[in-house]
Amino acid sequence: MIVKVCEDAKNLGIFIGFTEVHSVTVEKNSQLIEMELQKIEEKYKGENPENLKDNPVVRAYRDFYWKIGIDPTKIRPSGEALRRRVSRNGKLPRINNVVDSGNISSTETLVPIGLYDIDKIIGNPRIIISKGDELFYGIGKKEPEKVSPGIPIMVDESGKVMHIYPHRDSVLTSITLETKNVLIVSAGVPGVEKDLVFYAAKLTAELLVKYANGKWDGMVKLG
């Protein structure tokens, strides 16, 4: 699978790292990944959350949010939100071993990680700029919403909106207990090093191999 970033999105400075992990076993309450979650919680629980705004990676994502019309003081970049959660109450959410792997990686790197069920994706996804007539079925939302024009989104070849870049994923391609094959996308923006974005995808894949019995070819691609 190839994930393409269209020219209009590239002009905003968007780039991604992506890879696939196959044959995963999705589990809730995995004791193996619980130890990894506790390790990352212990590492960051004493951090002062107010200092995060001065972190250059957090700053880059906040600047990008402002550029696309999102107030990052109200809707936090996902890595920052996870790190703040740990620093304030010492705990990450427990969803399942696949989603938790992405959260561990994002907490560590501050890079947003998207995880998608490959078998629910039609063709090769693309990151494009919305026209304003697309429907988005957000995780945790009862009703679909219309995407505002001029927003970077990831769509598959059927036009299904998989993701609003770089902070919201769709329930239509989300990870469930039946998921077997996972697309990992790490979201880059101006001011964030490509090596860090690649490492975030790599770390997530390695966690899926270790804690979800996944099969991975070891390659992260640039989009």
CSV table of C-alpha atoms in Angstrom, one decimal:
chain,number,residue,atom,x,y,z
A,1,MET,CA,0.0,0.0,0.0
A,2,ILE,CA,1.2,3.5,-0.9
A,3,VAL,CA,0.1,6.6,0.9
A,4,LYS,CA,0.5,9.7,-1.2
A,5,VAL,CA,0.6,13.3,-0.1
A,6,CYS,CA,-0.9,15.5,-2.8
A,7,GLU,CA,0.8,18.7,-3.9
A,8,ASP,CA,-1.6,21.1,-2.1
A,9,ALA,CA,-0.9,19.2,1.1
A,10,LYS,CA,2.8,19.2,0.5
A,11,ASN,CA,2.6,23.0,0.1
A,12,LEU,CA,1.5,23.1,3.8
A,13,GLY,CA,4.6,21.2,4.7
A,14,ILE,CA,2.9,17.9,5.3
A,15,PHE,CA,4.9,14.8,5.1
A,16,ILE,CA,4.4,11.3,6.6
A,17,GLY,CA,6.1,8.1,7.5
A,18,PHE,CA,4.1,5.0,6.9
A,19,THR,CA,4.4,1.2,7.1
A,20,GLU,CA,2.2,-1.9,7.4
A,21,VAL,CA,2.2,-4.6,10.1
A,22,HIS,CA,0.3,-7.8,9.3
A,23,SER,CA,-1.3,-10.7,11.1
A,24,VAL,CA,-1.7,-8.8,14.4
A,25,THR,CA,-3.7,-10.2,17.3
A,26,VAL,CA,-5.7,-7.4,18.9
A,27,GLU,CA,-6.3,-7.9,22.6
A,28,LYS,CA,-7.8,-5.9,25.5
A,29,ASN,CA,-6.1,-5.9,28.9
A,30,SER,CA,-2.8,-7.3,27.6
A,31,GLN,CA,-0.5,-7.8,30.6
A,32,LEU,CA,2.6,-7.7,28.3
A,33,ILE,CA,1.9,-4.2,27.0
A,34,GLU,CA,0.8,-3.1,30.5
A,35,MET,CA,4.4,-3.2,31.6
A,36,GLU,CA,5.4,-1.0,28.6
A,37,LEU,CA,2.6,1.4,29.5
A,38,GLN,CA,3.7,1.6,33.1
A,39,LYS,CA,7.3,2.3,31.9
A,40,ILE,CA,6.3,5.3,29.8
A,41,GLU,CA,4.0,6.6,32.5
A,42,GLU,CA,6.8,6.4,35.1
A,43,LYS,CA,9.1,8.2,32.7
A,44,TYR,CA,6.9,11.3,32.2
A,45,LYS,CA,4.6,11.4,35.2
A,46,GLY,CA,6.6,14.1,37.0
A,47,GLU,CA,6.9,16.4,33.9
A,48,ASN,CA,5.6,19.9,34.3
A,49,PRO,CA,2.9,20.1,31.6
A,50,GLU,CA,3.3,23.9,31.2
A,51,ASN,CA,6.8,23.3,30.0
A,52,LEU,CA,5.6,21.4,27.0
A,53,LYS,CA,4.6,24.5,25.1
A,54,ASP,CA,8.3,25.3,24.9
A,55,ASN,CA,9.3,21.9,23.4
A,56,PRO,CA,10.2,22.5,19.8
A,57,VAL,CA,8.2,19.5,18.5
A,58,VAL,CA,5.1,20.6,20.4
A,59,ARG,CA,5.7,24.1,19.1
A,60,ALA,CA,5.8,22.9,15.5
A,61,TYR,CA,2.5,21.0,15.8
A,62,ARG,CA,0.9,24.0,17.5
A,63,ASP,CA,2.1,26.3,14.8
A,64,PHE,CA,0.7,24.0,12.2
A,65,TYR,CA,-2.7,23.8,14.0
A,66,TRP,CA,-2.9,27.6,13.9
A,67,LYS,CA,-2.0,27.6,10.2
A,68,ILE,CA,-5.0,25.3,9.4
A,69,GLY,CA,-7.4,27.2,11.7
A,70,ILE,CA,-7.3,25.0,14.8
A,71,ASP,CA,-6.7,26.5,18.2
A,72,PRO,CA,-4.1,24.2,19.8
A,73,THR,CA,-4.9,25.5,23.3
A,74,LYS,CA,-8.4,24.0,22.9
A,75,ILE,CA,-7.6,21.0,20.7
A,76,ARG,CA,-4.2,19.7,21.7
A,77,PRO,CA,-1.9,17.9,19.3
A,78,SER,CA,-2.2,14.2,20.2
A,79,GLY,CA,1.3,13.7,21.4
A,80,GLU,CA,1.1,16.7,23.6
A,81,ALA,CA,-2.3,15.7,24.9
A,82,LEU,CA,-1.1,12.2,25.9
A,83,ARG,CA,2.1,13.6,27.5
A,84,ARG,CA,-0.1,16.1,29.5
A,85,ARG,CA,-2.4,13.4,30.6
A,86,VAL,CA,0.5,11.4,32.0
A,87,SER,CA,2.1,14.4,33.7
A,88,ARG,CA,-1.2,15.3,35.3
A,89,ASN,CA,-2.7,12.0,36.4
A,90,GLY,CA,0.1,9.5,35.7
A,91,LYS,CA,-2.0,7.3,33.4
A,92,LEU,CA,-2.4,6.6,29.7
A,93,PRO,CA,-5.7,5.2,28.4
A,94,ARG,CA,-6.0,1.5,28.0
A,95,ILE,CA,-7.8,0.7,24.7
A,96,ASN,CA,-6.2,-2.4,23.2
A,97,ASN,CA,-2.6,-3.6,22.5
A,98,VAL,CA,-2.5,-2.1,19.0
A,99,VAL,CA,-3.9,1.4,19.9
A,100,ASP,CA,-1.9,1.4,23.1
A,101,SER,CA,1.2,0.8,21.0
A,102,GLY,CA,0.5,3.9,19.0
A,103,ASN,CA,-0.1,5.9,22.2
A,104,ILE,CA,3.2,4.8,23.7
A,105,SER,CA,5.0,5.9,20.6
A,106,SER,CA,3.2,9.2,20.4
A,107,THR,CA,3.8,9.9,24.1
A,108,GLU,CA,7.5,9.2,23.7
A,109,THR,CA,8.1,11.1,20.4
A,110,LEU,CA,5.2,13.7,20.6
A,111,VAL,CA,4.5,12.7,16.9
A,112,PRO,CA,0.8,12.0,16.1
A,113,ILE,CA,0.3,8.3,15.1
A,114,GLY,CA,-2.6,7.1,13.1
A,115,LEU,CA,-3.6,3.4,13.0
A,116,TYR,CA,-5.9,2.0,10.4
A,117,ASP,CA,-7.4,-1.4,9.5
A,118,ILE,CA,-6.0,-2.1,6.1
A,119,ASP,CA,-8.9,-4.4,5.2
A,120,LYS,CA,-11.3,-1.5,5.5
A,121,ILE,CA,-9.3,0.7,3.1
A,122,ILE,CA,-10.2,0.8,-0.6
A,123,GLY,CA,-7.1,1.2,-2.8
A,124,ASN,CA,-4.2,3.6,-1.8
A,125,PRO,CA,-4.9,6.4,0.6
A,126,ARG,CA,-4.1,10.0,-0.2
A,127,ILE,CA,-3.7,13.1,1.9
A,128,ILE,CA,-5.6,15.9,0.1
A,129,ILE,CA,-7.1,19.3,0.9
A,130,SER,CA,-10.9,19.1,1.6
A,131,LYS,CA,-13.4,20.7,-0.7
A,132,GLY,CA,-15.9,21.0,2.1
A,133,ASP,CA,-18.5,18.4,1.0
A,134,GLU,CA,-16.9,15.4,2.6
A,135,LEU,CA,-18.4,13.6,5.6
A,136,PHE,CA,-16.3,12.5,8.5
A,137,TYR,CA,-17.4,9.8,10.9
A,138,GLY,CA,-15.2,10.5,14.0
A,139,ILE,CA,-14.4,8.0,16.6
A,140,GLY,CA,-16.8,8.4,19.6
A,141,LYS,CA,-19.3,10.6,17.6
A,142,LYS,CA,-22.8,9.5,17.0
A,143,GLU,CA,-23.4,11.5,13.9
A,144,PRO,CA,-21.1,12.3,10.9
A,145,GLU,CA,-19.9,15.8,10.4
A,146,LYS,CA,-19.2,17.8,7.2
A,147,VAL,CA,-15.5,18.7,6.9
A,148,SER,CA,-14.8,22.4,6.5
A,149,PRO,CA,-13.1,23.4,3.2
A,150,GLY,CA,-9.3,23.8,3.1
A,151,ILE,CA,-8.6,21.1,5.7
A,152,PRO,CA,-6.0,18.4,5.1
A,153,ILE,CA,-7.6,15.0,5.2
A,154,MET,CA,-6.7,11.4,4.3
A,155,VAL,CA,-9.1,9.6,2.0
A,156,ASP,CA,-9.1,6.2,0.3
A,157,GLU,CA,-10.0,5.6,-3.3
A,158,SER,CA,-13.7,5.4,-2.5
A,159,GLY,CA,-13.6,8.9,-1.1
A,160,LYS,CA,-14.0,7.7,2.5
A,161,VAL,CA,-12.4,10.2,4.9
A,162,MET,CA,-10.1,8.1,7.1
A,163,HIS,CA,-8.4,11.0,9.0
A,164,ILE,CA,-8.5,14.7,9.6
A,165,TYR,CA,-4.8,15.7,9.6
A,166,PRO,CA,-3.1,15.4,12.0
A,167,HIS,CA,-5.4,14.8,15.0
A,168,ARG,CA,-8.7,12.8,14.3
A,169,ASP,CA,-9.4,9.3,13.0
A,170,SER,CA,-12.5,7.8,11.5
A,171,VAL,CA,-14.5,5.0,13.0
A,172,LEU,CA,-14.8,3.6,9.5
A,173,THR,CA,-11.2,2.4,9.3
A,174,SER,CA,-10.5,2.2,13.1
A,175,ILE,CA,-8.8,-0.7,14.9
A,176,THR,CA,-11.2,-3.3,16.4
A,177,LEU,CA,-10.7,-6.7,18.0
A,178,GLU,CA,-11.2,-8.2,14.5
A,179,THR,CA,-8.4,-6.2,12.9
A,180,LYS,CA,-5.6,-8.3,11.4
A,181,ASN,CA,-3.6,-5.9,9.3
A,182,VAL,CA,-2.6,-2.4,10.3
A,183,LEU,CA,-1.5,0.7,8.4
A,184,ILE,CA,0.7,3.0,10.6
A,185,VAL,CA,1.0,6.7,9.6
A,186,SER,CA,3.2,9.1,11.5
A,187,ALA,CA,2.3,12.7,10.8
A,188,GLY,CA,5.0,15.2,10.0
A,189,VAL,CA,4.7,19.0,9.8
A,190,PRO,CA,7.2,21.9,9.2
A,191,GLY,CA,9.8,22.1,12.0
A,192,VAL,CA,9.7,18.4,12.9
A,193,GLU,CA,12.7,16.3,11.8
A,194,LYS,CA,11.9,13.5,9.2
A,195,ASP,CA,14.1,11.2,11.3
A,196,LEU,CA,11.8,11.7,14.3
A,197,VAL,CA,8.7,11.1,12.2
A,198,PHE,CA,10.2,7.9,10.8
A,199,TYR,CA,11.3,6.8,14.2
A,200,ALA,CA,7.7,7.2,15.6
A,201,ALA,CA,6.4,4.9,12.9
A,202,LYS,CA,9.2,2.4,13.4
A,203,LEU,CA,8.7,2.3,17.2
A,204,THR,CA,5.0,1.7,16.7
A,205,ALA,CA,5.7,-1.2,14.3
A,206,GLU,CA,8.2,-2.7,16.7
A,207,LEU,CA,5.7,-2.6,19.5
A,208,LEU,CA,3.1,-4.3,17.3
A,209,VAL,CA,5.6,-7.0,16.6
A,210,LYS,CA,6.4,-7.4,20.2
A,211,TYR,CA,3.0,-7.1,21.8
A,212,ALA,CA,0.5,-8.0,19.1
A,213,ASN,CA,2.5,-10.8,17.3
A,214,GLY,CA,2.6,-8.7,14.1
A,215,LYS,CA,4.7,-9.4,11.0
A,216,TRP,CA,6.7,-6.4,9.7
A,217,ASP,CA,9.2,-6.1,6.9
A,218,GLY,CA,11.2,-3.4,8.8
A,219,MET,CA,10.6,-0.7,6.2
A,220,VAL,CA,9.2,2.8,6.8
A,221,LYS,CA,8.4,4.7,3.7
A,222,LEU,CA,8.2,8.5,3.1
A,223,GLY,CA,4.9,10.0,1.9
